[in-house]
Amino acid sequence: MGLLALFRRTPPTANVAKERLRIIVAQERSARGGPDYLPLLRRELLEVIKKYVNVDPEAVQVNLEREDGHEVLELSVALPGGKRL
Amino acid sequence: MTEIIVVTSGKGGVGKTTTSASISCGLARRGKKVAVIDFDIGLRNLDLIMGCERRVVYDFVNVIQGDCTLKQALIKDKRIETLYVLAASQTRDKDALSSEGVRRVLDELTAEGFDYVICDSPAGIEKGAHLAMYFADRAVVVVNPEVSSVRDSDRILGLLASKTQRAEKGNGGVKEHLLLTRYSPKRVATGEMMSVTDVKDILGLDVIGVVPESTDVLSASNAGVPVILNEESDASRAYDDAVARLLGESLPMRFVEEPKKGFFARMFGG
């Protein structure tokens, strides 16, 4: 690091990389090895919800988590502001 | 007992072949009988890195297809007595490698009393990469501290845990290790590059070695002399440490911190 480097400002980005990777890796790991029906389940749930509320396709998250001994199917639906299901 | 080690990564250009060459030299230098196999069918390169490109007569596919014996195809290294190279074929037929054929070659190397077989995987997750890892006992996953490399490594870890003989048979799975290459302690210190700990935390694996970014790696491949044989180089020392750790030694990690500089060096660069 020379004298000039003290005045040059490159924002450190390693932390950004780490955070982004932590999220995407966790997401991809949870999808991996899970049952094949998850994407279909997600799509059908979305269809049902859409009958009542106009939600974004991204708004439905289906995750399967393994906790010692049992599996938890976690379903999360983000509703558009103000509306109720 | 023959141990089969796959050197893999998913992403290309992270240093798989450099690592395969150095690890096999390192093991052979310690008296082990080692064969290193190039699984990159169609894109042979290990021979260049090992410096034996002009001695390739028969290749891996020739052996599998019965055009020659395994003995005829194994190229004996001129520097280290117990080291042998099996070159990849230049054929464009990707199906030339068969699972049965690879198994036969590995069985024969086992019968010949090899201590280690290093499988240099091609990039990607296609057939060559699949077959390179399928029979492995251990895996060295080569990763750069960079987003796409880390993500691809995780994908490879998923495959190692499901699409290998050990995973299918359920006998403990493949033992996995991380090896970081092109590491720049200086850039880690300024927060520009993810650290060993960051990568280790994200992937959740033990790190068997950290090879610093070094101009010696290019010189080594230019000359066809695996970088581990350049005793002057930090990269060589880092690879040798990784080999020692593969053999069960426990050593402190070197080259992960920037060497301390004096006042003048800090002010005026170095």
mmCIF file of C-alpha atoms in Angstrom:
data_model
loop_
_atom_site.group_PDB
_atom_site.id
_atom_site.type_symbol
_atom_site.label_atom_id
_atom_site.label_comp_id
_atom_site.label_asym_id
_atom_site.label_seq_id
_atom_site.Cartn_x
_atom_site.Cartn_y
_atom_site.Cartn_z
ATOM 1 C CA MET A 1 0.000 0.000 0.000
ATOM 2 C CA GLY A 2 1.707 3.198 -1.114
ATOM 3 C CA LEU A 3 0.984 6.786 -0.127
ATOM 4 C CA LEU A 4 -1.482 7.173 -2.978
ATOM 5 C CA ALA A 5 -3.476 4.190 -1.827
ATOM 6 C CA LEU A 6 -4.387 6.115 1.328
ATOM 7 C CA PHE A 7 -6.376 8.547 -0.781
ATOM 8 C CA ARG A 8 -7.880 6.056 -3.161
ATOM 9 C CA ARG A 9 -11.235 4.849 -2.018
ATOM 10 C CA THR A 10 -12.264 1.401 -3.098
ATOM 11 C CA PRO A 11 -15.043 0.236 -0.846
ATOM 12 C CA PRO A 12 -14.261 -3.186 0.617
ATOM 13 C CA THR A 13 -16.583 -5.694 -1.027
ATOM 14 C CA ALA A 14 -15.538 -8.980 0.566
ATOM 15 C CA ASN A 15 -18.330 -8.730 3.124
ATOM 16 C CA VAL A 16 -20.912 -8.213 0.403
ATOM 17 C CA ALA A 17 -19.629 -11.322 -1.360
ATOM 18 C CA LYS A 18 -19.769 -13.302 1.846
ATOM 19 C CA GLU A 19 -23.350 -12.286 2.636
ATOM 20 C CA ARG A 20 -24.620 -12.947 -0.878
ATOM 21 C CA LEU A 21 -22.968 -16.358 -0.914
ATOM 22 C CA ARG A 22 -24.278 -17.294 2.510
ATOM 23 C CA ILE A 23 -27.831 -16.690 1.350
ATOM 24 C CA ILE A 24 -27.619 -18.330 -2.068
ATOM 25 C CA VAL A 25 -25.688 -21.338 -0.800
ATOM 26 C CA ALA A 26 -28.198 -21.912 2.000
ATOM 27 C CA GLN A 27 -31.051 -21.634 -0.475
ATOM 28 C CA GLU A 28 -29.480 -24.007 -2.963
ATOM 29 C CA ARG A 29 -28.605 -26.484 -0.263
ATOM 30 C CA SER A 30 -32.139 -26.604 1.035
ATOM 31 C CA ALA A 31 -33.447 -27.311 -2.457
ATOM 32 C CA ARG A 32 -30.836 -30.006 -3.019
ATOM 33 C CA GLY A 33 -31.693 -33.540 -2.047
ATOM 34 C CA GLY A 34 -35.196 -32.451 -1.103
ATOM 35 C CA PRO A 35 -38.228 -34.170 -2.577
ATOM 36 C CA ASP A 36 -38.896 -33.475 -6.243
ATOM 37 C CA TYR A 37 -42.446 -32.349 -5.560
ATOM 38 C CA LEU A 38 -41.424 -29.050 -3.955
ATOM 39 C CA PRO A 39 -41.432 -26.944 -7.150
ATOM 40 C CA LEU A 40 -44.804 -28.406 -8.181
ATOM 41 C CA LEU A 41 -46.218 -27.918 -4.692
ATOM 42 C CA ARG A 42 -45.072 -24.328 -4.803
ATOM 43 C CA ARG A 43 -46.720 -23.768 -8.191
ATOM 44 C CA GLU A 44 -50.032 -25.310 -7.148
ATOM 45 C CA LEU A 45 -50.096 -23.384 -3.885
ATOM 46 C CA LEU A 46 -49.518 -20.240 -5.861
ATOM 47 C CA GLU A 47 -52.511 -21.063 -8.092
ATOM 48 C CA VAL A 48 -54.757 -21.536 -5.072
ATOM 49 C CA ILE A 49 -53.608 -18.347 -3.393
ATOM 50 C CA LYS A 50 -54.063 -16.424 -6.608
ATOM 51 C CA LYS A 51 -57.772 -17.272 -6.566
ATOM 52 C CA TYR A 52 -58.097 -15.033 -3.541
ATOM 53 C CA VAL A 53 -55.215 -12.596 -3.594
ATOM 54 C CA ASN A 54 -53.118 -11.360 -6.451
ATOM 55 C CA VAL A 55 -49.656 -12.328 -5.268
ATOM 56 C CA ASP A 56 -46.346 -12.200 -7.041
ATOM 57 C CA PRO A 57 -44.888 -15.596 -8.117
ATOM 58 C CA GLU A 58 -41.856 -14.774 -6.002
ATOM 59 C CA ALA A 59 -44.051 -14.273 -2.954
ATOM 60 C CA VAL A 60 -44.503 -17.951 -2.198
ATOM 61 C CA GLN A 61 -41.552 -19.691 -0.550
ATOM 62 C CA VAL A 62 -41.613 -23.377 0.207
ATOM 63 C CA ASN A 63 -38.712 -24.726 2.209
ATOM 64 C CA LEU A 64 -38.014 -28.077 3.688
ATOM 65 C CA GLU A 65 -35.796 -27.974 6.723
ATOM 66 C CA ARG A 66 -34.308 -30.912 8.515
ATOM 67 C CA GLU A 67 -34.034 -30.654 12.232
ATOM 68 C CA ASP A 68 -32.720 -33.571 14.207
ATOM 69 C CA GLY A 69 -35.036 -36.451 13.506
ATOM 70 C CA HIS A 70 -37.892 -34.654 11.762
ATOM 71 C CA GLU A 71 -38.547 -32.491 8.756
ATOM 72 C CA VAL A 72 -40.308 -29.149 8.775
ATOM 73 C CA LEU A 73 -42.131 -27.934 5.710
ATOM 74 C CA GLU A 74 -42.062 -24.178 5.922
ATOM 75 C CA LEU A 75 -44.461 -22.174 3.828
ATOM 76 C CA SER A 76 -44.194 -18.442 3.612
ATOM 77 C CA VAL A 77 -46.478 -16.162 1.610
ATOM 78 C CA ALA A 78 -45.768 -12.459 1.344
ATOM 79 C CA LEU A 79 -49.084 -10.694 0.736
ATOM 80 C CA PRO A 80 -49.301 -7.411 -1.065
ATOM 81 C CA GLY A 81 -49.553 -4.477 1.342
ATOM 82 C CA GLY A 82 -52.880 -3.946 3.131
ATOM 83 C CA LYS A 83 -54.637 -7.062 1.882
ATOM 84 C CA ARG A 84 -55.544 -10.051 3.904
ATOM 85 C CA LEU A 85 -55.818 -13.634 2.869
ATOM 86 C CA MET B 1 -4.485 -49.893 0.058
ATOM 87 C CA THR B 2 -4.904 -47.538 -2.864
ATOM 88 C CA GLU B 3 -6.509 -44.210 -2.120
ATOM 89 C CA ILE B 4 -8.312 -42.451 -4.948
ATOM 90 C CA ILE B 5 -8.341 -38.662 -4.680
ATOM 91 C CA VAL B 6 -10.334 -36.466 -7.047
ATOM 92 C CA VAL B 7 -9.229 -32.876 -7.608
ATOM 93 C CA THR B 8 -12.328 -30.982 -8.621
ATOM 94 C CA SER B 9 -13.980 -27.545 -8.502
ATOM 95 C CA GLY B 10 -16.916 -27.068 -10.830
ATOM 96 C CA LYS B 11 -15.610 -23.794 -12.146
ATOM 97 C CA GLY B 12 -12.813 -23.773 -14.710
ATOM 98 C CA GLY B 13 -9.508 -21.981 -14.387
ATOM 99 C CA VAL B 14 -9.235 -22.130 -10.615
ATOM 100 C CA GLY B 15 -6.168 -24.378 -10.576
ATOM 101 C CA LYS B 16 -7.317 -28.000 -10.673
ATOM 102 C CA THR B 17 -4.575 -29.213 -13.007
ATOM 103 C CA THR B 18 -1.882 -27.147 -11.265
ATOM 104 C CA THR B 19 -3.073 -28.672 -7.989
ATOM 105 C CA SER B 20 -3.261 -32.235 -9.353
ATOM 106 C CA ALA B 21 0.272 -31.935 -10.692
ATOM 107 C CA SER B 22 1.707 -30.500 -7.482
ATOM 108 C CA ILE B 23 -0.113 -32.842 -5.131
ATOM 109 C CA SER B 24 0.910 -35.912 -7.096
ATOM 110 C CA CYS B 25 4.536 -34.743 -7.194
ATOM 111 C CA GLY B 26 4.406 -33.978 -3.485
ATOM 112 C CA LEU B 27 3.046 -37.412 -2.588
ATOM 113 C CA ALA B 28 5.497 -39.203 -4.895
ATOM 114 C CA ARG B 29 8.395 -37.182 -3.489
ATOM 115 C CA ARG B 30 7.495 -38.586 -0.096
ATOM 116 C CA GLY B 31 7.990 -42.094 -1.413
ATOM 117 C CA LYS B 32 4.397 -42.906 -2.373
ATOM 118 C CA LYS B 33 3.644 -44.640 -5.650
ATOM 119 C CA VAL B 34 1.345 -42.247 -7.474
ATOM 120 C CA ALA B 35 -0.604 -42.182 -10.739
ATOM 121 C CA VAL B 36 -2.210 -38.950 -11.899
ATOM 122 C CA ILE B 37 -4.982 -39.220 -14.494
ATOM 123 C CA ASP B 38 -6.312 -36.461 -16.745
ATOM 124 C CA PHE B 39 -10.111 -36.881 -17.041
ATOM 125 C CA ASP B 40 -10.538 -33.878 -19.325
ATOM 126 C CA ILE B 41 -11.307 -35.841 -22.485
ATOM 127 C CA GLY B 42 -10.841 -33.707 -25.580
ATOM 128 C CA LEU B 43 -8.858 -31.038 -23.736
ATOM 129 C CA ARG B 44 -5.676 -32.753 -22.628
ATOM 130 C CA ASN B 45 -3.501 -30.434 -20.505
ATOM 131 C CA LEU B 46 -2.085 -32.263 -17.520
ATOM 132 C CA ASP B 47 0.718 -33.560 -19.777
ATOM 133 C CA LEU B 48 1.831 -29.971 -20.465
ATOM 134 C CA ILE B 49 1.782 -28.991 -16.797
ATOM 135 C CA MET B 50 3.745 -32.147 -15.941
ATOM 136 C CA GLY B 51 6.145 -31.512 -18.822
ATOM 137 C CA CYS B 52 5.648 -34.868 -20.538
ATOM 138 C CA GLU B 53 3.569 -33.786 -23.558
ATOM 139 C CA ARG B 54 6.028 -35.141 -26.084
ATOM 140 C CA ARG B 55 6.058 -38.558 -24.515
ATOM 141 C CA VAL B 56 2.333 -39.258 -24.843
ATOM 142 C CA VAL B 57 1.890 -42.281 -27.088
ATOM 143 C CA TYR B 58 -1.236 -43.870 -25.656
ATOM 144 C CA ASP B 59 -3.912 -42.229 -23.541
ATOM 145 C CA PHE B 60 -6.690 -43.032 -21.053
ATOM 146 C CA VAL B 61 -9.261 -43.818 -23.759
ATOM 147 C CA ASN B 62 -6.799 -46.104 -25.594
ATOM 148 C CA VAL B 63 -6.491 -48.133 -22.396
ATOM 149 C CA ILE B 64 -10.259 -48.274 -21.878
ATOM 150 C CA GLN B 65 -10.853 -49.337 -25.461
ATOM 151 C CA GLY B 66 -8.148 -51.995 -25.303
ATOM 152 C CA ASP B 67 -5.837 -50.430 -27.908
ATOM 153 C CA CYS B 68 -2.941 -50.813 -25.490
ATOM 154 C CA THR B 69 -2.148 -52.026 -22.008
ATOM 155 C CA LEU B 70 -2.234 -49.719 -18.987
ATOM 156 C CA LYS B 71 1.534 -50.183 -18.605
ATOM 157 C CA GLN B 72 2.094 -48.883 -22.134
ATOM 158 C CA ALA B 73 0.001 -45.787 -21.503
ATOM 159 C CA LEU B 74 1.457 -44.804 -18.120
ATOM 160 C CA ILE B 75 4.173 -42.185 -18.607
ATOM 161 C CA LYS B 76 6.900 -42.476 -16.017
ATOM 162 C CA ASP B 77 7.994 -39.107 -14.642
ATOM 163 C CA LYS B 78 11.643 -38.278 -15.305
ATOM 164 C CA ARG B 79 12.137 -36.418 -12.031
ATOM 165 C CA ILE B 80 10.419 -38.617 -9.472
ATOM 166 C CA GLU B 81 10.855 -42.369 -9.592
ATOM 167 C CA THR B 82 7.417 -43.350 -8.284
ATOM 168 C CA LEU B 83 5.245 -40.965 -10.307
ATOM 169 C CA TYR B 84 3.205 -41.858 -13.407
ATOM 170 C CA VAL B 85 0.952 -39.800 -15.678
ATOM 171 C CA LEU B 86 -2.017 -41.062 -17.689
ATOM 172 C CA ALA B 87 -2.906 -38.503 -20.352
ATOM 173 C CA ALA B 88 -6.411 -37.626 -21.496
ATOM 174 C CA SER B 89 -7.468 -38.512 -24.976
ATOM 175 C CA GLN B 90 -7.819 -35.778 -27.591
ATOM 176 C CA THR B 91 -10.891 -37.454 -29.059
ATOM 177 C CA ARG B 92 -13.970 -35.332 -29.481
ATOM 178 C CA ASP B 93 -16.155 -38.254 -28.486
ATOM 179 C CA LYS B 94 -17.169 -37.412 -24.940
ATOM 180 C CA ASP B 95 -18.695 -40.867 -24.505
ATOM 181 C CA ALA B 96 -15.314 -42.509 -24.938
ATOM 182 C CA LEU B 97 -15.070 -42.695 -21.146
ATOM 183 C CA SER B 98 -17.278 -45.348 -19.629
ATOM 184 C CA SER B 99 -17.915 -46.045 -15.999
ATOM 185 C CA GLU B 100 -16.916 -49.687 -16.491
ATOM 186 C CA GLY B 101 -13.736 -48.665 -18.290
ATOM 187 C CA VAL B 102 -12.708 -46.213 -15.567
ATOM 188 C CA ARG B 103 -13.389 -48.838 -12.914
ATOM 189 C CA ARG B 104 -11.180 -51.337 -14.761
ATOM 190 C CA VAL B 105 -8.278 -48.887 -14.967
ATOM 191 C CA LEU B 106 -8.577 -47.971 -11.286
ATOM 192 C CA ASP B 107 -8.748 -51.659 -10.306
ATOM 193 C CA GLU B 108 -5.637 -52.378 -12.296
ATOM 194 C CA LEU B 109 -3.759 -49.484 -10.656
ATOM 195 C CA THR B 110 -4.835 -50.875 -7.291
ATOM 196 C CA ALA B 111 -3.557 -54.319 -8.261
ATOM 197 C CA GLU B 112 -0.265 -52.746 -9.368
ATOM 198 C CA GLY B 113 0.270 -51.480 -5.833
ATOM 199 C CA PHE B 114 -0.220 -47.750 -6.353
ATOM 200 C CA ASP B 115 -0.624 -45.872 -3.063
ATOM 201 C CA TYR B 116 -2.494 -42.937 -4.599
ATOM 202 C CA VAL B 117 -4.434 -42.261 -7.769
ATOM 203 C CA ILE B 118 -5.080 -38.559 -8.378
ATOM 204 C CA CYS B 119 -8.017 -37.883 -10.708
ATOM 205 C CA ASP B 120 -7.752 -34.468 -12.344
ATOM 206 C CA SER B 121 -11.376 -33.548 -13.054
ATOM 207 C CA PRO B 122 -12.508 -31.399 -15.969
ATOM 208 C CA ALA B 123 -14.500 -28.262 -15.177
ATOM 209 C CA GLY B 124 -18.280 -28.463 -15.218
ATOM 210 C CA ILE B 125 -20.602 -31.181 -13.994
ATOM 211 C CA GLU B 126 -20.792 -33.316 -17.119
ATOM 212 C CA LYS B 127 -19.732 -36.902 -17.654
ATOM 213 C CA GLY B 128 -15.956 -36.401 -17.308
ATOM 214 C CA ALA B 129 -16.374 -34.608 -13.992
ATOM 215 C CA HIS B 130 -18.868 -37.218 -12.831
ATOM 216 C CA LEU B 131 -16.555 -40.128 -13.636
ATOM 217 C CA ALA B 132 -13.533 -38.379 -12.101
ATOM 218 C CA MET B 133 -15.339 -38.187 -8.760
ATOM 219 C CA TYR B 134 -17.430 -41.360 -8.879
ATOM 220 C CA PHE B 135 -14.842 -43.807 -7.503
ATOM 221 C CA ALA B 136 -13.061 -41.344 -5.205
ATOM 222 C CA ASP B 137 -12.284 -41.955 -1.547
ATOM 223 C CA ARG B 138 -11.366 -38.329 -0.978
ATOM 224 C CA ALA B 139 -11.918 -35.058 -2.765
ATOM 225 C CA VAL B 140 -9.820 -31.937 -2.901
ATOM 226 C CA VAL B 141 -12.155 -29.122 -3.904
ATOM 227 C CA VAL B 142 -10.120 -26.291 -5.387
ATOM 228 C CA VAL B 143 -11.685 -22.902 -4.782
ATOM 229 C CA ASN B 144 -10.752 -19.264 -5.392
ATOM 230 C CA PRO B 145 -11.978 -16.676 -2.877
ATOM 231 C CA GLU B 146 -14.453 -15.363 -5.422
ATOM 232 C CA VAL B 147 -18.255 -15.670 -5.640
ATOM 233 C CA SER B 148 -18.701 -17.888 -8.692
ATOM 234 C CA SER B 149 -15.976 -20.286 -7.650
ATOM 235 C CA VAL B 150 -17.397 -20.664 -4.143
ATOM 236 C CA ARG B 151 -20.920 -21.259 -5.406
ATOM 237 C CA ASP B 152 -19.755 -23.837 -7.955
ATOM 238 C CA SER B 153 -17.751 -25.585 -5.267
ATOM 239 C CA ASP B 154 -20.857 -25.936 -3.194
ATOM 240 C CA ARG B 155 -22.628 -27.499 -6.150
ATOM 241 C CA ILE B 156 -19.752 -29.971 -6.496
ATOM 242 C CA LEU B 157 -19.982 -30.769 -2.774
ATOM 243 C CA GLY B 158 -23.633 -31.644 -3.348
ATOM 244 C CA LEU B 159 -22.651 -34.039 -6.133
ATOM 245 C CA LEU B 160 -19.871 -35.592 -4.057
ATOM 246 C CA ALA B 161 -22.446 -36.274 -1.368
ATOM 247 C CA SER B 162 -24.889 -37.973 -3.735
ATOM 248 C CA LYS B 163 -23.410 -39.058 -7.062
ATOM 249 C CA THR B 164 -20.410 -41.085 -5.951
ATOM 250 C CA GLN B 165 -19.944 -44.774 -5.289
ATOM 251 C CA ARG B 166 -19.220 -44.115 -1.627
ATOM 252 C CA ALA B 167 -22.377 -42.033 -1.256
ATOM 253 C CA GLU B 168 -24.495 -44.652 -3.008
ATOM 254 C CA LYS B 169 -23.110 -47.499 -0.927
ATOM 255 C CA GLY B 170 -23.520 -45.441 2.219
ATOM 256 C CA ASN B 171 -20.066 -46.294 3.574
ATOM 257 C CA GLY B 172 -19.133 -42.959 5.001
ATOM 258 C CA GLY B 173 -19.168 -40.971 1.778
ATOM 259 C CA VAL B 174 -16.246 -39.179 0.191
ATOM 260 C CA LYS B 175 -13.928 -37.315 2.556
ATOM 261 C CA GLU B 176 -13.877 -33.700 1.381
ATOM 262 C CA HIS B 177 -11.235 -31.004 1.746
ATOM 263 C CA LEU B 178 -11.023 -27.426 0.557
ATOM 264 C CA LEU B 179 -7.925 -26.017 -1.080
ATOM 265 C CA LEU B 180 -7.867 -22.274 -1.667
ATOM 266 C CA THR B 181 -5.762 -21.000 -4.532
ATOM 267 C CA ARG B 182 -4.912 -17.534 -5.859
ATOM 268 C CA TYR B 183 -5.172 -16.209 -2.330
ATOM 269 C CA SER B 184 -4.005 -12.675 -1.738
ATOM 270 C CA PRO B 185 -3.453 -11.903 1.963
ATOM 271 C CA LYS B 186 -2.973 -8.259 1.051
ATOM 272 C CA ARG B 187 -6.387 -7.943 -0.558
ATOM 273 C CA VAL B 188 -7.966 -9.876 2.289
ATOM 274 C CA ALA B 189 -6.443 -7.380 4.719
ATOM 275 C CA THR B 190 -8.033 -4.454 2.857
ATOM 276 C CA GLY B 191 -11.416 -6.167 2.724
ATOM 277 C CA GLU B 192 -11.382 -6.642 -1.030
ATOM 278 C CA MET B 193 -11.179 -10.424 -0.926
ATOM 279 C CA MET B 194 -12.956 -13.037 1.147
ATOM 280 C CA SER B 195 -10.739 -14.637 3.774
ATOM 281 C CA VAL B 196 -10.008 -18.323 4.371
ATOM 282 C CA THR B 197 -12.402 -18.190 7.304
ATOM 283 C CA ASP B 198 -15.160 -16.667 5.171
ATOM 284 C CA VAL B 199 -14.898 -19.405 2.548
ATOM 285 C CA LYS B 200 -14.583 -22.083 5.192
ATOM 286 C CA ASP B 201 -17.702 -20.795 6.975
ATOM 287 C CA ILE B 202 -19.787 -20.599 3.819
ATOM 288 C CA LEU B 203 -18.886 -24.078 2.614
ATOM 289 C CA GLY B 204 -18.529 -25.671 6.039
ATOM 290 C CA LEU B 205 -15.458 -27.721 5.228
ATOM 291 C CA ASP B 206 -11.933 -28.090 6.510
ATOM 292 C CA VAL B 207 -9.227 -26.282 4.600
ATOM 293 C CA ILE B 208 -6.294 -28.488 3.646
ATOM 294 C CA GLY B 209 -4.229 -25.737 2.094
ATOM 295 C CA VAL B 210 -4.054 -22.108 1.053
ATOM 296 C CA VAL B 211 -1.915 -21.353 -1.982
ATOM 297 C CA PRO B 212 -1.040 -17.690 -2.362
ATOM 298 C CA GLU B 213 -1.414 -15.926 -5.684
ATOM 299 C CA SER B 214 2.013 -16.254 -7.227
ATOM 300 C CA THR B 215 3.754 -15.449 -10.479
ATOM 301 C CA ASP B 216 5.633 -18.723 -10.016
ATOM 302 C CA VAL B 217 2.544 -20.685 -11.055
ATOM 303 C CA LEU B 218 2.653 -19.299 -14.592
ATOM 304 C CA SER B 219 6.426 -19.783 -14.836
ATOM 305 C CA ALA B 220 5.966 -23.366 -13.676
ATOM 306 C CA SER B 221 3.395 -24.161 -16.324
ATOM 307 C CA ASN B 222 5.480 -22.368 -18.955
ATOM 308 C CA ALA B 223 8.348 -24.674 -18.119
ATOM 309 C CA GLY B 224 6.325 -27.865 -17.561
ATOM 310 C CA VAL B 225 7.654 -28.231 -14.032
ATOM 311 C CA PRO B 226 4.924 -28.536 -11.368
ATOM 312 C CA VAL B 227 5.180 -25.493 -9.109
ATOM 313 C CA ILE B 228 5.750 -27.622 -5.990
ATOM 314 C CA LEU B 229 9.191 -28.478 -7.415
ATOM 315 C CA ASN B 230 10.238 -24.817 -7.347
ATOM 316 C CA GLU B 231 11.582 -24.790 -3.804
ATOM 317 C CA GLU B 232 12.005 -21.014 -3.803
ATOM 318 C CA SER B 233 8.309 -20.401 -4.220
ATOM 319 C CA ASP B 234 5.695 -19.783 -1.526
ATOM 320 C CA ALA B 235 3.236 -21.666 -3.723
ATOM 321 C CA SER B 236 5.531 -24.678 -3.545
ATOM 322 C CA ARG B 237 5.694 -24.502 0.245
ATOM 323 C CA ALA B 238 1.930 -24.115 0.460
ATOM 324 C CA TYR B 239 1.354 -27.172 -1.740
ATOM 325 C CA ASP B 240 3.879 -29.182 0.221
ATOM 326 C CA ASP B 241 2.031 -28.298 3.446
ATOM 327 C CA ALA B 242 -1.230 -29.422 1.835
ATOM 328 C CA VAL B 243 0.368 -32.754 0.884
ATOM 329 C CA ALA B 244 1.594 -33.207 4.452
ATOM 330 C CA ARG B 245 -1.926 -32.519 5.741
ATOM 331 C CA LEU B 246 -3.358 -35.041 3.266
ATOM 332 C CA LEU B 247 -1.000 -37.552 4.839
ATOM 333 C CA GLY B 248 -2.367 -36.703 8.257
ATOM 334 C CA GLU B 249 0.160 -34.203 9.581
ATOM 335 C CA SER B 250 -1.166 -31.146 11.318
ATOM 336 C CA LEU B 251 0.621 -27.947 10.390
ATOM 337 C CA PRO B 252 -0.137 -24.283 10.982
ATOM 338 C CA MET B 253 -1.480 -22.480 7.899
ATOM 339 C CA ARG B 254 1.173 -20.294 6.230
ATOM 340 C CA PHE B 255 0.826 -17.455 3.729
ATOM 341 C CA VAL B 256 -2.601 -16.377 4.959
ATOM 342 C CA GLU B 257 -1.411 -13.122 6.438
ATOM 343 C CA GLU B 258 0.379 -10.252 4.837
ATOM 344 C CA PRO B 259 3.998 -10.051 5.946
ATOM 345 C CA LYS B 260 4.559 -7.117 8.276
ATOM 346 C CA LYS B 261 6.171 -4.180 6.539
ATOM 347 C CA GLY B 262 8.380 -1.456 7.897
ATOM 348 C CA PHE B 263 7.448 2.234 7.912
ATOM 349 C CA PHE B 264 9.135 3.086 4.619
ATOM 350 C CA ALA B 265 7.718 0.083 2.808
ATOM 351 C CA ARG B 266 4.240 1.076 3.990
ATOM 352 C CA MET B 267 4.570 4.686 2.944
ATOM 353 C CA PHE B 268 6.220 4.175 -0.384
ATOM 354 C CA GLY B 269 4.803 0.847 -1.488
ATOM 355 C CA GLY B 270 6.570 -2.383 -2.084
#
